[in-house]
Coordinates of C-alpha atoms in Angstrom, one line a residue:
M1 CA -6.1 16.1 6.2
K2 CA -2.9 17.5 7.3
R3 CA -0.2 17.2 4.7
F4 CA 2.8 15.2 5.7
L5 CA 5.9 15.8 3.8
S6 CA 8.1 13.6 6.0
I7 CA 6.7 10.2 5.1
L8 CA 7.4 6.8 6.4
L9 CA 6.5 5.1 4.3
T10 CA 15.5 -14.6 -3.6
A11 CA 12.2 -15.6 -3.7
A12 CA 12.0 -17.7 -0.5
T13 CA 12.1 -14.7 1.7
V14 CA 9.7 -12.8 -0.5
L15 CA 7.1 -15.6 -0.1
T16 CA 6.7 -14.5 3.5
L17 CA 5.8 -10.9 2.7
S18 CA 2.4 -9.3 3.2
A19 CA 1.1 -5.8 2.5
C20 CA -1.6 -3.3 2.3
G21 CA -4.7 -5.0 0.9
S22 CA -7.4 -4.3 -1.5
S23 CA -10.2 -1.8 -0.9
S24 CA -12.5 -3.9 -3.0
S25 CA -14.5 -6.9 -2.0
S26 CA -14.0 -8.5 -5.5
T27 CA -10.3 -8.9 -5.8
A28 CA -8.8 -11.9 -7.5
S29 CA -7.2 -14.6 -5.4
S30 CA -3.5 -14.9 -5.3
D31 CA -3.6 -18.2 -7.3
T32 CA -5.8 -16.5 -10.0
A33 CA -3.4 -13.5 -10.1
A34 CA -0.4 -15.7 -10.4
S35 CA -1.9 -17.8 -13.3
E36 CA -3.0 -14.7 -15.1
T37 CA 0.4 -13.0 -14.9
D38 CA 2.2 -16.1 -15.9
T39 CA 0.2 -16.4 -19.2
T40 CA 0.6 -12.8 -20.1
K41 CA 4.4 -12.8 -19.9
D42 CA 4.7 -15.1 -22.9
T43 CA 5.0 -11.9 -25.0
N44 CA 7.3 -9.0 -24.7
D45 CA 4.6 -6.6 -26.1
T46 CA 2.3 -6.6 -23.1
V47 CA 2.6 -4.6 -19.9
V48 CA 1.3 -6.3 -16.8
I49 CA 0.0 -3.9 -14.2
G50 CA -0.7 -4.9 -10.7
T51 CA -3.4 -3.2 -8.7
M52 CA -4.5 -3.6 -5.1
N53 CA -7.6 -1.4 -5.7
L54 CA -6.3 1.2 -3.2
V55 CA -8.2 4.5 -3.0
N56 CA -5.8 6.6 -5.1
A57 CA -5.2 7.7 -8.7
D58 CA -4.9 4.1 -9.8
L59 CA -8.7 3.6 -9.5
I60 CA -9.4 6.7 -11.6
A61 CA -6.9 5.5 -14.2
Q62 CA -8.9 2.3 -14.3
Y63 CA -12.2 4.0 -14.7
E64 CA -10.9 6.4 -17.4
E65 CA -9.1 3.5 -19.1
Y66 CA -5.9 5.5 -19.2
Y67 CA -3.8 2.4 -19.1
E68 CA -5.4 0.8 -22.1
N69 CA -5.5 4.0 -24.1
E70 CA -2.3 5.9 -23.2
L71 CA 0.5 3.6 -22.2
G72 CA 1.5 2.6 -25.7
L73 CA 1.5 -1.2 -25.2
P74 CA -1.3 -3.7 -24.7
V75 CA -2.2 -3.9 -21.0
K76 CA -3.1 -6.8 -18.7
L77 CA -4.5 -5.6 -15.3
V78 CA -4.2 -8.0 -12.4
T79 CA -5.7 -7.5 -9.0
F80 CA -3.6 -8.7 -6.0
D81 CA -4.9 -9.3 -2.4
S82 CA -1.6 -8.4 -0.7
G83 CA 1.9 -7.2 -1.1
K84 CA 3.1 -10.7 -0.5
D85 CA 1.6 -11.7 -3.8
V86 CA 2.9 -8.6 -5.5
N87 CA 6.5 -9.3 -4.3
T88 CA 6.2 -12.9 -5.5
A89 CA 5.1 -11.7 -8.9
L90 CA 7.8 -9.1 -9.1
A91 CA 10.5 -11.7 -8.2
A92 CA 9.1 -14.1 -10.8
G93 CA 9.0 -11.3 -13.5
S94 CA 5.3 -11.9 -14.0
V95 CA 4.2 -8.3 -13.3
D96 CA 5.9 -5.2 -14.6
I97 CA 4.4 -2.3 -12.6
S98 CA 2.4 -2.5 -9.4
E99 CA 1.1 -0.8 -6.3
L100 CA 3.0 -2.0 -3.2
G101 CA 2.8 -0.8 0.5
S102 CA 5.8 0.9 2.0
S103 CA 6.6 -1.9 4.4
P104 CA 6.6 -4.7 1.8
S105 CA 8.5 -2.4 -0.6
A106 CA 11.3 -2.2 2.0
L107 CA 11.1 -5.9 2.6
G108 CA 11.1 -6.8 -1.1
L109 CA 14.0 -4.6 -1.9
S110 CA 16.0 -5.9 1.1
S111 CA 15.2 -9.5 0.0
G112 CA 16.8 -8.9 -3.4
T113 CA 13.9 -8.3 -5.6
D114 CA 15.0 -5.9 -8.4
F115 CA 12.5 -3.1 -8.7
K116 CA 12.5 0.7 -8.3
V117 CA 10.0 3.0 -6.5
F118 CA 8.9 5.8 -8.8
W119 CA 5.6 7.2 -7.5
I120 CA 3.8 7.6 -4.2
G121 CA 0.1 6.5 -4.5
D122 CA -1.0 7.8 -1.1
I123 CA -0.1 8.4 2.5
L124 CA -2.2 6.3 4.9
G125 CA -4.5 8.1 7.4
A126 CA -7.6 6.6 9.0
A127 CA -7.9 4.2 6.0
E128 CA -5.9 1.8 8.2
S129 CA -7.1 1.6 11.8
L130 CA -6.9 -0.3 15.0
V131 CA -10.5 -1.4 15.6
V132 CA -11.8 -3.2 18.7
K133 CA -15.1 -4.7 19.6
N134 CA -17.5 -2.4 21.4
D135 CA -17.7 -4.8 24.3
S136 CA -13.9 -5.6 24.4
G137 CA -13.2 -3.3 27.3
I138 CA -10.4 -1.7 25.2
N139 CA -10.5 2.1 25.2
S140 CA -6.8 2.9 24.5
V141 CA -3.6 1.2 23.2
Q142 CA -2.7 0.7 26.8
D143 CA -5.7 -1.6 27.2
L144 CA -4.3 -4.0 24.6
V145 CA -2.3 -5.9 27.2
G146 CA -3.7 -9.4 27.5
K147 CA -5.9 -9.1 24.4
K148 CA -5.9 -10.8 21.0
I149 CA -5.3 -8.5 18.1
A150 CA -5.0 -9.7 14.5
T151 CA -3.3 -8.1 11.5
P152 CA -1.6 -9.4 8.4
F153 CA 2.1 -9.7 9.4
A154 CA 4.7 -7.7 7.5
S155 CA 2.1 -5.4 6.2
T156 CA 1.8 -1.6 6.7
S157 CA -0.9 -2.4 9.3
H158 CA 1.4 -4.7 11.1
Y159 CA 4.1 -2.1 11.1
S160 CA 1.7 0.6 12.5
L161 CA 0.3 -1.8 15.1
L162 CA 3.8 -2.7 16.4
N163 CA 4.8 0.9 16.5
A164 CA 1.6 2.0 18.3
I165 CA 2.3 -0.6 21.0
K166 CA 6.0 0.4 21.2
S167 CA 5.2 4.1 21.5
E168 CA 3.0 3.4 24.5
G169 CA 5.9 1.5 26.3
I170 CA 4.1 -1.8 26.0
N171 CA 6.0 -5.0 25.5
E172 CA 4.6 -6.6 22.4
N173 CA 4.8 -10.0 24.1
D174 CA 2.1 -8.7 26.5
V175 CA -0.3 -8.6 23.6
T176 CA -1.3 -11.7 21.6
L177 CA -0.7 -10.8 18.0
L178 CA -2.3 -13.1 15.3
D179 CA -1.1 -13.2 11.7
L180 CA -4.4 -13.3 9.7
Q181 CA -5.3 -12.2 6.2
P182 CA -8.2 -9.8 5.9
A183 CA -10.9 -12.3 5.1
D184 CA -9.7 -14.5 8.0
I185 CA -9.8 -11.5 10.3
Y186 CA -13.4 -10.9 9.6
A187 CA -14.3 -14.5 10.2
A188 CA -12.3 -14.5 13.5
W189 CA -14.1 -11.3 14.5
Q190 CA -17.5 -12.8 13.9
R191 CA -16.6 -16.0 15.9
G192 CA -15.4 -13.9 18.8
D193 CA -11.9 -15.3 18.5
I194 CA -10.2 -11.8 18.5
D195 CA -10.7 -8.6 20.5
G196 CA -9.5 -6.3 17.7
A197 CA -7.6 -5.9 14.5
Y198 CA -5.4 -3.4 12.7
I199 CA -6.7 -3.5 9.1
W200 CA -7.8 -1.7 6.0
Y201 CA -10.9 -1.5 3.8
P202 CA -13.2 -3.2 3.0
V203 CA -12.8 -5.4 6.2
L204 CA -12.3 -2.2 8.3
D205 CA -15.7 -1.0 7.3
Q206 CA -17.2 -4.4 8.2
L207 CA -15.6 -4.4 11.7
L208 CA -16.9 -0.9 12.4
E209 CA -20.5 -2.3 12.3
D210 CA -20.0 -3.4 15.9
G211 CA -16.5 -1.9 16.6
K212 CA -14.7 1.3 17.3
V213 CA -11.4 2.9 16.3
I214 CA -8.7 3.2 19.0
T215 CA -6.1 4.7 16.8
H216 CA -5.2 4.9 13.1
S217 CA -2.3 5.5 10.8
G218 CA -3.0 9.2 10.5
E219 CA -2.6 9.7 14.2
L220 CA 0.5 7.6 14.2
A221 CA 1.9 9.7 11.4
E222 CA 1.9 12.7 13.7
K223 CA 4.4 10.7 15.8
D224 CA 6.5 10.1 12.6
I225 CA 5.1 6.5 12.4
I226 CA 4.1 7.0 8.8
T227 CA 3.1 4.5 6.1
G228 CA 2.0 4.8 2.5
D229 CA 1.3 3.0 -0.8
L230 CA 4.0 3.2 -3.5
N231 CA 4.2 2.4 -7.1
V232 CA 7.1 0.2 -8.3
V233 CA 8.5 -1.1 -11.6
R234 CA 10.7 -4.0 -12.4
T235 CA 14.1 -2.5 -13.3
E236 CA 14.5 -4.7 -16.4
F237 CA 11.1 -3.5 -17.7
A238 CA 11.8 0.1 -16.9
E239 CA 15.1 0.0 -18.8
K240 CA 13.4 -1.5 -21.8
H241 CA 10.2 0.6 -21.8
P242 CA 10.9 3.9 -20.1
D243 CA 8.2 5.6 -22.2
V244 CA 5.6 3.2 -20.7
V245 CA 6.6 4.1 -17.2
V246 CA 6.4 7.8 -18.0
N247 CA 2.9 7.4 -19.5
Y248 CA 1.9 5.4 -16.4
V249 CA 3.0 8.4 -14.3
K250 CA 1.0 10.8 -16.5
A251 CA -2.1 8.6 -15.7
Q252 CA -1.4 8.9 -12.0
I253 CA -1.0 12.7 -12.2
K254 CA -4.3 13.0 -14.0
G255 CA -6.0 10.9 -11.3
N256 CA -4.2 12.8 -8.5
N257 CA -5.4 16.1 -9.9
L258 CA -9.0 14.9 -9.8
L259 CA -8.6 13.7 -6.2
L260 CA -7.1 17.0 -5.2
N261 CA -9.4 19.4 -7.2
D262 CA -12.7 17.6 -7.8
S263 CA -13.2 15.0 -5.1
E264 CA -16.9 14.6 -5.9
T265 CA -16.1 13.3 -9.4
A266 CA -13.3 11.3 -8.1
A267 CA -15.6 9.6 -5.6
A268 CA -18.1 8.8 -8.3
E269 CA -15.4 7.1 -10.4
I270 CA -13.9 5.2 -7.5
A271 CA -17.3 4.1 -6.4
S272 CA -17.9 2.7 -9.9
V273 CA -14.7 0.7 -9.9
L274 CA -15.0 -0.7 -6.4
E275 CA -18.8 -1.2 -6.7
I276 CA -19.4 0.8 -3.5
S277 CA -21.6 3.8 -2.8
E278 CA -20.4 7.2 -3.7
E279 CA -20.8 8.2 0.0
D280 CA -18.4 5.4 1.0
A281 CA -15.9 6.4 -1.7
A282 CA -16.0 10.0 -0.6
S283 CA -15.4 9.1 3.0
Q284 CA -12.5 6.9 2.1
I285 CA -10.8 9.6 0.0
T286 CA -10.6 11.8 3.2
Q287 CA -8.7 9.0 4.9
Y288 CA -5.6 9.2 2.6
E289 CA -3.1 11.9 1.7
Y290 CA -2.2 12.6 -1.9
L291 CA 1.0 14.4 -3.0
T292 CA 1.3 16.5 -6.2
A293 CA 4.0 15.6 -8.7
E294 CA 6.3 18.4 -7.5
E295 CA 5.9 17.3 -3.8
Q296 CA 6.7 13.7 -4.8
I297 CA 9.9 14.7 -6.5
D298 CA 11.1 16.5 -3.3
F299 CA 10.0 13.6 -1.1
I300 CA 11.5 10.8 -3.2
E301 CA 14.8 12.6 -3.5
N302 CA 15.2 13.8 0.1
K303 CA 13.0 11.5 2.3
L304 CA 12.1 8.2 0.7
P305 CA 15.5 6.4 1.1
S306 CA 15.6 7.0 4.8
V307 CA 11.9 6.1 5.1
L308 CA 12.5 2.7 3.5
K309 CA 15.7 2.2 5.5
N310 CA 13.9 2.9 8.8
T311 CA 11.1 0.6 7.8
A312 CA 13.4 -2.2 6.9
D313 CA 15.5 -1.8 10.0
F314 CA 12.4 -2.0 12.2
L315 CA 11.2 -5.2 10.4
V316 CA 14.7 -6.7 10.8
E317 CA 14.1 -6.4 14.5
Q318 CA 10.8 -8.3 14.0
D319 CA 12.7 -11.1 12.2
S320 CA 10.7 -10.5 9.0
I321 CA 13.9 -10.3 7.1
K322 CA 17.5 -11.1 8.0
S323 CA 19.1 -7.8 7.0
A324 CA 18.2 -4.4 5.5
L325 CA 19.8 -2.6 2.6
S326 CA 22.0 0.3 3.4
L327 CA 20.8 3.9 3.0
D328 CA 22.9 4.3 -0.1
E329 CA 21.4 1.1 -1.5
F330 CA 17.9 2.4 -0.9
K331 CA 18.9 5.6 -2.7
D332 CA 19.7 3.5 -5.7
K333 CA 16.2 1.9 -5.6
V334 CA 14.2 5.1 -5.9
T335 CA 13.9 7.5 -8.8
T336 CA 12.2 10.7 -9.9
E337 CA 13.2 10.5 -13.6
Y338 CA 9.8 9.3 -14.8
I339 CA 7.9 12.0 -12.9
E340 CA 10.3 14.7 -14.2
E341 CA 9.8 13.5 -17.7
A342 CA 6.0 13.3 -17.3
I343 CA 5.7 17.0 -16.2
K344 CA 7.9 18.5 -18.9

């Protein structure tokens, strides 16, 4: 996959947020996740890590038990279904470190949630796609006019879908957009209630059984409509336990190295965590972009603030949030200090 180095990636507003979803079919519900995180935060000696089981170094860290063995504190791992749930948990202080899509990251920060972005899990390619039914009569984005297309609103998929429509000169009001969560999208697809959806795995794979891809996030990235999955940490936790964050980054670097240099082993480990076939895992790996630690430092310092700013400004236009942080404010919300320490 072409390497993209120019990446696009209180509480009441945060409750409206949604994000990239899990690649696993066995994620915990948001209620379960909330109850688990609430109970773990009774102690100051446990680090609560949020995962969305996205196909990146996090899954390898889970398989290798890097978190349990190397972070330096007892670990509680909680699986979230969406960035909405992650943002809610971050705002409540019930999760310390987590994966979070680029769109909900921009939304959460602009909504006042106090966290910092310190690692880029992946850049989205074909792992998020616009899929339509084979018999829908849709063969291009232009054909979406008059059709019903579902996506989780305020997610990276929503952001990509809106930009795909906009880039073709289509008025979004000419397309019926439905705000549905992944499981509801699959149900609506089966009932014939929708013509298509912009979505991620595992629902993406289910829709492709009788559907086809019109465009995907990798193609949109070539038009500078780029999204990704980030890793964030609550500022308060990072200030108290910087060593834990550094060790977390070291775990991501190990996982990234496996993805970049031994994709066969990486696929086997990811397949084990997600309980999917190694063939499916290998295919999904090719649909993401992974950056080395050195590439991440350059991007986070020079690109990420404007990426988040552009994302937030776009979502202000969609009335997802009332206002966006300034560019300087976003600069204060990203950091390379933990990567720099991890690679010393």
